Coordinates of C-alpha atoms in Angstrom, one line a residue:
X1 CA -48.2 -111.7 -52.1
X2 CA -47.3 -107.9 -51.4
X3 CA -50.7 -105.9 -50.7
X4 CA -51.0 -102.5 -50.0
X5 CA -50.5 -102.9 -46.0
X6 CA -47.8 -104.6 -46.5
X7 CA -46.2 -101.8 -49.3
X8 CA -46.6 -99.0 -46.5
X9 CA -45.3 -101.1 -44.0
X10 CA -41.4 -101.6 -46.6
X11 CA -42.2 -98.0 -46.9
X12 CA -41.9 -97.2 -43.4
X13 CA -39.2 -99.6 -42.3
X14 CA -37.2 -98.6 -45.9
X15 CA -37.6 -94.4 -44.2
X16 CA -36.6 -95.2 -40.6
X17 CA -33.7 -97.2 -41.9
X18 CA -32.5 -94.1 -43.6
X19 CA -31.9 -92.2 -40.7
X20 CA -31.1 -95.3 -38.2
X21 CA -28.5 -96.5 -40.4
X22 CA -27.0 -100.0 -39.7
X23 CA -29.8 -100.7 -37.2
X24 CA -32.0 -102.9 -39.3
X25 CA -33.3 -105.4 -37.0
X26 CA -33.2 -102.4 -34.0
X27 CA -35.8 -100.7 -36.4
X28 CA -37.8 -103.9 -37.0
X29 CA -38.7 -104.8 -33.6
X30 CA -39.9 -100.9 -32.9
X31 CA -42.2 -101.5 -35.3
X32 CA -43.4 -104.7 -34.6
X33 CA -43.3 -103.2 -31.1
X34 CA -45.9 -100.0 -32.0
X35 CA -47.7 -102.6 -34.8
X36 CA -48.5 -104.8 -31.4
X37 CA -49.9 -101.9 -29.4
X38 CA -46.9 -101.9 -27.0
X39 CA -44.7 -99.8 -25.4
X40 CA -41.2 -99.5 -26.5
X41 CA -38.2 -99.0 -23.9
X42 CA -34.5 -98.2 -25.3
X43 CA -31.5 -98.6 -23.2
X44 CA -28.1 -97.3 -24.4
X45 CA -25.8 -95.0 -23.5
X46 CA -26.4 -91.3 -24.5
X47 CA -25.8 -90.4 -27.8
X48 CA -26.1 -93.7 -30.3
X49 CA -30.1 -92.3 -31.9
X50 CA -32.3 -93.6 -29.3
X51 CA -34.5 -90.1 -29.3
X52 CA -33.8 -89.8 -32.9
X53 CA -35.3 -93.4 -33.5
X54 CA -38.5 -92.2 -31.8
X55 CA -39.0 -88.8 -33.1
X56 CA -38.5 -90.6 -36.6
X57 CA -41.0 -92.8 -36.3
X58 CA -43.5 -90.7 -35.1
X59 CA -43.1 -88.6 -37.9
X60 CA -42.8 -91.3 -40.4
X61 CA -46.5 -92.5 -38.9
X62 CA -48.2 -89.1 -38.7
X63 CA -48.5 -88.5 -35.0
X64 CA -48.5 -86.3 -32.8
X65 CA -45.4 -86.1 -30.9
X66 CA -44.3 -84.7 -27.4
X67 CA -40.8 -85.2 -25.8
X68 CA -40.4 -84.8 -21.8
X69 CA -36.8 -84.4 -20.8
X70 CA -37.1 -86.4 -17.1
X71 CA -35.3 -84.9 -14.3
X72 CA -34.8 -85.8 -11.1
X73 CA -37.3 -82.1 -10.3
X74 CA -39.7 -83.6 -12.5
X75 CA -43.4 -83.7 -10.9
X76 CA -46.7 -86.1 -11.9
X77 CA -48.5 -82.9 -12.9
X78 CA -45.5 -81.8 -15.4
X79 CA -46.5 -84.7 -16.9
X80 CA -50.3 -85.3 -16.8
X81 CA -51.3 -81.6 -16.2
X82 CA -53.2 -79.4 -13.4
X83 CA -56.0 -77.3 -12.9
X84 CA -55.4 -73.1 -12.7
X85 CA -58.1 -71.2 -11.3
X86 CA -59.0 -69.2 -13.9
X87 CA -60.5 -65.7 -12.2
X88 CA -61.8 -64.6 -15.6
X89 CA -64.2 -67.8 -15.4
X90 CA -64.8 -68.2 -11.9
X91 CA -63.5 -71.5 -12.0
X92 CA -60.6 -74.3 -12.2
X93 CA -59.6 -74.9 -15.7
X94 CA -57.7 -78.3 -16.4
X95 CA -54.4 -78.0 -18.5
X96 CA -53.6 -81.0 -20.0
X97 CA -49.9 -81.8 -20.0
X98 CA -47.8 -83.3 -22.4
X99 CA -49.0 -87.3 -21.7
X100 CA -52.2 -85.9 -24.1
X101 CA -50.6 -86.9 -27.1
X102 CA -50.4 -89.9 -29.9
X103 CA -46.2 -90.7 -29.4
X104 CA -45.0 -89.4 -25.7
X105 CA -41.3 -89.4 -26.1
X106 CA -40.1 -90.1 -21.5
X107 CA -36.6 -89.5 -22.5
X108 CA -33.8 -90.2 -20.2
X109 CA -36.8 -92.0 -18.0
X110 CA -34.9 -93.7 -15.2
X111 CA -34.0 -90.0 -14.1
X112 CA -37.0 -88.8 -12.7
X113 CA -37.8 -90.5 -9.1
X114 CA -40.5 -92.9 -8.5
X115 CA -43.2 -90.9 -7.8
X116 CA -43.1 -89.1 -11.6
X117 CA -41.9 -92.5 -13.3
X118 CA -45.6 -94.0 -11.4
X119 CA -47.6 -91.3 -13.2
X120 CA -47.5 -93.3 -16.6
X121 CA -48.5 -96.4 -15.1
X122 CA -52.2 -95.6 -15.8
X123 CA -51.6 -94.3 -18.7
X124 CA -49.8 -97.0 -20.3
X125 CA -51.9 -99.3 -19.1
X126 CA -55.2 -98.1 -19.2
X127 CA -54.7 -95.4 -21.9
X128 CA -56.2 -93.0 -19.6
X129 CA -55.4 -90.2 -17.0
X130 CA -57.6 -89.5 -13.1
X131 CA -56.4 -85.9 -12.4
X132 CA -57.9 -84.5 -9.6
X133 CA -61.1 -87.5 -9.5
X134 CA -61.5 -87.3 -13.0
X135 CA -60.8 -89.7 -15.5
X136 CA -59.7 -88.3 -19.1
X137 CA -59.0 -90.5 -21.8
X138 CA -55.5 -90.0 -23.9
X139 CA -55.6 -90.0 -27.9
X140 CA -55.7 -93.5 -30.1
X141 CA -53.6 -94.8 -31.1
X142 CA -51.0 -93.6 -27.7
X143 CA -47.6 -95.2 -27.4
X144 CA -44.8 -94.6 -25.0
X145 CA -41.4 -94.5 -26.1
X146 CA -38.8 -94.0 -23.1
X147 CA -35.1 -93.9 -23.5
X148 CA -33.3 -95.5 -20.4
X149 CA -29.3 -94.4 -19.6
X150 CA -27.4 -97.6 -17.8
X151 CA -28.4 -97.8 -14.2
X152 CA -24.6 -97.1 -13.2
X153 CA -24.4 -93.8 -13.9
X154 CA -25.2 -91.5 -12.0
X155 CA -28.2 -89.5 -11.1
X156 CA -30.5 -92.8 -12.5
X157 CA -33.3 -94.5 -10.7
X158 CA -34.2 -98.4 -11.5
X159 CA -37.4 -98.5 -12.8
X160 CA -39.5 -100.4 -11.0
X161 CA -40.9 -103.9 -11.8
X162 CA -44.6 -102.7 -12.3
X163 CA -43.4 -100.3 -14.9
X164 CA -40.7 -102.4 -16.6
X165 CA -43.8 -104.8 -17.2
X166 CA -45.8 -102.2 -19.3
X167 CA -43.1 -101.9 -22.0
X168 CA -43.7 -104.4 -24.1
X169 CA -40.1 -104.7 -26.0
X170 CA -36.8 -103.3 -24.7
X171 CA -34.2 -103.0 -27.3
X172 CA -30.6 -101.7 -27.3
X173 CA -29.4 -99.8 -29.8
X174 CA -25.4 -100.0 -29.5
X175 CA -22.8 -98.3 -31.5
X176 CA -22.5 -98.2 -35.4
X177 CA -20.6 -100.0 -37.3
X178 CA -17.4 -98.6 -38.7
X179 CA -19.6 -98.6 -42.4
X180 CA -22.7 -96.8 -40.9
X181 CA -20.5 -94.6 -38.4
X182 CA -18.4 -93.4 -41.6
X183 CA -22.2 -92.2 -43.2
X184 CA -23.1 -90.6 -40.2
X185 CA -20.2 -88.6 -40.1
X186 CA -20.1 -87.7 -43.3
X187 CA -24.3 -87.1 -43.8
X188 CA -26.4 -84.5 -42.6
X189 CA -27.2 -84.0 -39.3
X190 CA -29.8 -86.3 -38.3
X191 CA -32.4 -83.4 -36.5
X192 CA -32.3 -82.0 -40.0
X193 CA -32.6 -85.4 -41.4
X194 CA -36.2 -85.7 -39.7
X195 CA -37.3 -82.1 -40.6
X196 CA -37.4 -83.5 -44.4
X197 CA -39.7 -86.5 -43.3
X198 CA -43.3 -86.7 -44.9
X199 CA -45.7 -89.4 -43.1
X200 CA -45.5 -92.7 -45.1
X201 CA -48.6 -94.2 -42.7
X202 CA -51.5 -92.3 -41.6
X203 CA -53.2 -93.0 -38.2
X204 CA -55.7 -94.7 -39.6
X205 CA -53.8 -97.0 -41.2
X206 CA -51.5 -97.5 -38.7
X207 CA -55.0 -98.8 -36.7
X208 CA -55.5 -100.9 -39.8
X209 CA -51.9 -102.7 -39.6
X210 CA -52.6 -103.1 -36.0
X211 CA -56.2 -104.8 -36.7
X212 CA -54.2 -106.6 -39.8
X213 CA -51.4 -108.1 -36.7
X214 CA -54.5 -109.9 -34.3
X215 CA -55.6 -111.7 -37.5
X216 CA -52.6 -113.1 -37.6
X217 CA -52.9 -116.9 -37.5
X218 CA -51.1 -118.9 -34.6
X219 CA -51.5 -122.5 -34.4
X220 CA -52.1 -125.0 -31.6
X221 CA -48.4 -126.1 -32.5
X222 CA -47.5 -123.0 -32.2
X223 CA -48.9 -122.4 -29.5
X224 CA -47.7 -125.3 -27.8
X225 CA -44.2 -124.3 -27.9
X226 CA -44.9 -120.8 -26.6
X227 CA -46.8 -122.9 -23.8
X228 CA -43.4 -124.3 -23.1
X229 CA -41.1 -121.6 -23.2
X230 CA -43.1 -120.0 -20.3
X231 CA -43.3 -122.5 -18.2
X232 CA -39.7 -123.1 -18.9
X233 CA -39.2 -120.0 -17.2
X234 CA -41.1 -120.4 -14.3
X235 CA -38.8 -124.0 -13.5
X236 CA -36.5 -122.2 -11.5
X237 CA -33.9 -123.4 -13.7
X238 CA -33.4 -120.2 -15.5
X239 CA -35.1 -117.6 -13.9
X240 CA -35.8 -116.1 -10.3
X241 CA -39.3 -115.6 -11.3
X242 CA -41.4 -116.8 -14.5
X243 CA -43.1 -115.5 -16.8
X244 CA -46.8 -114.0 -16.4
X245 CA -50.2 -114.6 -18.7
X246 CA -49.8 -111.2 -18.9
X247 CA -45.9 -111.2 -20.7
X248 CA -47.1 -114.7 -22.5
X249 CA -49.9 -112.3 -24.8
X250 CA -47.2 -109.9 -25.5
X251 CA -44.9 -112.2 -27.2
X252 CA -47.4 -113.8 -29.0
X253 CA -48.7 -110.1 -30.0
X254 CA -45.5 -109.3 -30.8
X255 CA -44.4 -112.3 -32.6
X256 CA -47.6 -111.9 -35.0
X257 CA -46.4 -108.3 -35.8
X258 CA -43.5 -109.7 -36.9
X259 CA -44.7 -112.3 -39.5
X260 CA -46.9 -109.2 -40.3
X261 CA -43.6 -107.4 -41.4
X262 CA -42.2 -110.7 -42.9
X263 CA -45.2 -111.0 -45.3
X264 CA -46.7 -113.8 -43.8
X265 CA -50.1 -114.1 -41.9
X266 CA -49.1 -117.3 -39.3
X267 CA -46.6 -117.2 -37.0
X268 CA -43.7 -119.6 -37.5
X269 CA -41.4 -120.6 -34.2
X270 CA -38.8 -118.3 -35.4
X271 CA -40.7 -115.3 -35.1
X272 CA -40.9 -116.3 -31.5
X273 CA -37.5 -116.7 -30.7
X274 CA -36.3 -114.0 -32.7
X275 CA -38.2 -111.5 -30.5
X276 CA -38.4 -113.4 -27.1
X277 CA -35.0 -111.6 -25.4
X278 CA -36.4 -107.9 -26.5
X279 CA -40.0 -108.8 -25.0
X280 CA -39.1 -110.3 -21.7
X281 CA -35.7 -110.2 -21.1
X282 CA -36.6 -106.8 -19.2
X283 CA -39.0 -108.6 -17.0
X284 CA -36.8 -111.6 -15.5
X285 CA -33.9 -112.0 -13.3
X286 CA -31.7 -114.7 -14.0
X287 CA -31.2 -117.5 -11.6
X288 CA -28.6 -117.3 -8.8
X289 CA -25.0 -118.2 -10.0
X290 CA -26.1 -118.6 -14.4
X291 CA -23.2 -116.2 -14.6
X292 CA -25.4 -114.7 -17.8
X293 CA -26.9 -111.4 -18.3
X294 CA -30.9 -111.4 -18.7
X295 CA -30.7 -111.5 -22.2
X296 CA -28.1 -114.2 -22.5
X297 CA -30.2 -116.4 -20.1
X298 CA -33.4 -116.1 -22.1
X299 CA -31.6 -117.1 -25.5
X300 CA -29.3 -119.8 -23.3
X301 CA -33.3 -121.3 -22.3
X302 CA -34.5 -120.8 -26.4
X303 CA -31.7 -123.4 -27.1
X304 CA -32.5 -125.9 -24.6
X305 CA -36.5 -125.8 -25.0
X306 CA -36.9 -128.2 -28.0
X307 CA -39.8 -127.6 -30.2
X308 CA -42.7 -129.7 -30.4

């Protein structure tokens, strides 16, 4: 049965779609991803909509949006802010920087070096900021959405593994096919595109869905086979390292947001495997000599794990 969550939900996915074109299931695991309270990575090559995906859907959701263009120049305080000593008050005033937002856009992430790419870690995680010994706590609902060029080119820096783990979902956008490349080319431009968005989801009920994806039902069953897809991964089999409790929630959070968007409230196995490689495919490296990419090993392990 269709209720209103789930009418604003088509809504949204129907209004991304339209300027994402031929990116359908692309657009349905950012959602899930942002419905699960996660943070969404997306690694492509420059130039196939990755910022356009994530200015769209904060727009589409009603929040407020900030971009950071990351440079290899970039500092920590560029990002979180500094205190100016203000002579007019006799004192240090804090400027907040452009982290105090709802939907923080990192683009081009992996160019910044280490030290500015650690300066999100509390904030992703902890949805909070210590400038200077004090603690300041970011807007809610605050996501991170971080666009990621290929590591071989040049002027990039791998992310490390502490930060790779707080993205919950990496996706890959890719190029168009010849279909949706045609209506790109011969549609508007896409910035313009976005400028003629209205918000199809409030905050609030974004919150709502969210509340609406943690009642989702998941079954002993169920959980039973997700039991055994992690330890699958920490066999040594198929992976150099497994799987933590910590990445084990996040599928399961992210495979309820999915049956949210499917209409259902349980989780079924297929929601599982459909959004297994996006969700942890990022965090493993595949075994010596699998002669697979980390994707292509975690689907490679979904077929040989049977289900209960």
């Amino acid at each position: 049965m269709t209720t209103p969550l789930h009418a604003r939900l088509q809504r949204l996915l129907d209004q991304i779609n339209t300027i994402i074109v031929g990116k359908q299931a692309q657009v349905r695991d950012s959602i899930a991803c942002l419905l699960a309270g996660g943070h969404l990575l997306i690694e492509d090559v420059p130039g196939v909509g990755k910022t356009t995906l994530a200015h769209a859907l904060a727009v589409s959701l009603g929040l407020r949006f900030a971009r950071v263009q990351f440079t290899a120049d970039l500092m920590p305080s560029d990002l979180v802010g500094v205190s100016v000593y203000e002579r007019g008050k006799e004192a240090f005033v804090f400027h907040p920087g452009p982290v105090f937002t709802q939907v923080l856009l990192a683009d081009e992430i992996n160019r910044a070096g280490p030290k500015t790419q650690s300066a999100l870690l509390e904030a992703m995680e902890e949805h909070q900021v210590t400038v200077e010994g004090e603690t300041r706590a970011l807007p809610s609902p605050f996501f991170v959405i971080a666009t990621q060029n290929p590591n071989d080119q040049l002027g990039t820096y791998p992310l490390p593994e502490s930060q790779l783990d707080r993205f919950l979902m990496c996706i890959t956008l890719g190029y168009p096919d010849r279909a949706s490349e045609r209506r790109l080319l011969a549609g508007s431009d896409r910035r313009a595109a976005i400028e003629q968005l209205q918000p199809v989801m409030s905050p609030a009920e974004l919150l709502e869905a969210q509340q609406a994806v943690r009642a989702v039902h998941a079954s002993d069953a169920l959980l039973d086979y997700l039991q055994d897809l992690i330890a699958a991964t920490r066999s040594g089999q198929w992976f150099v390292e497994g799987l933590s409790p910590r990445a084990g929630i996040a599928v399961l959070r992210t495979a309820k947001a999915r049956a949210l968007l499917d209409r259902r409230d349980y989780v079924a196995p297929d929601d599982v495997q459909a959004i297994l490689p996006q969700t942890v495919a990022h965090r493993l490296v595949p075994a010596a000599g699998s002669g697979r990419g980390r994707a292509e090993q975690v689907r490679a392990m979904i077929e040989a794990v049977p289900l209960p």
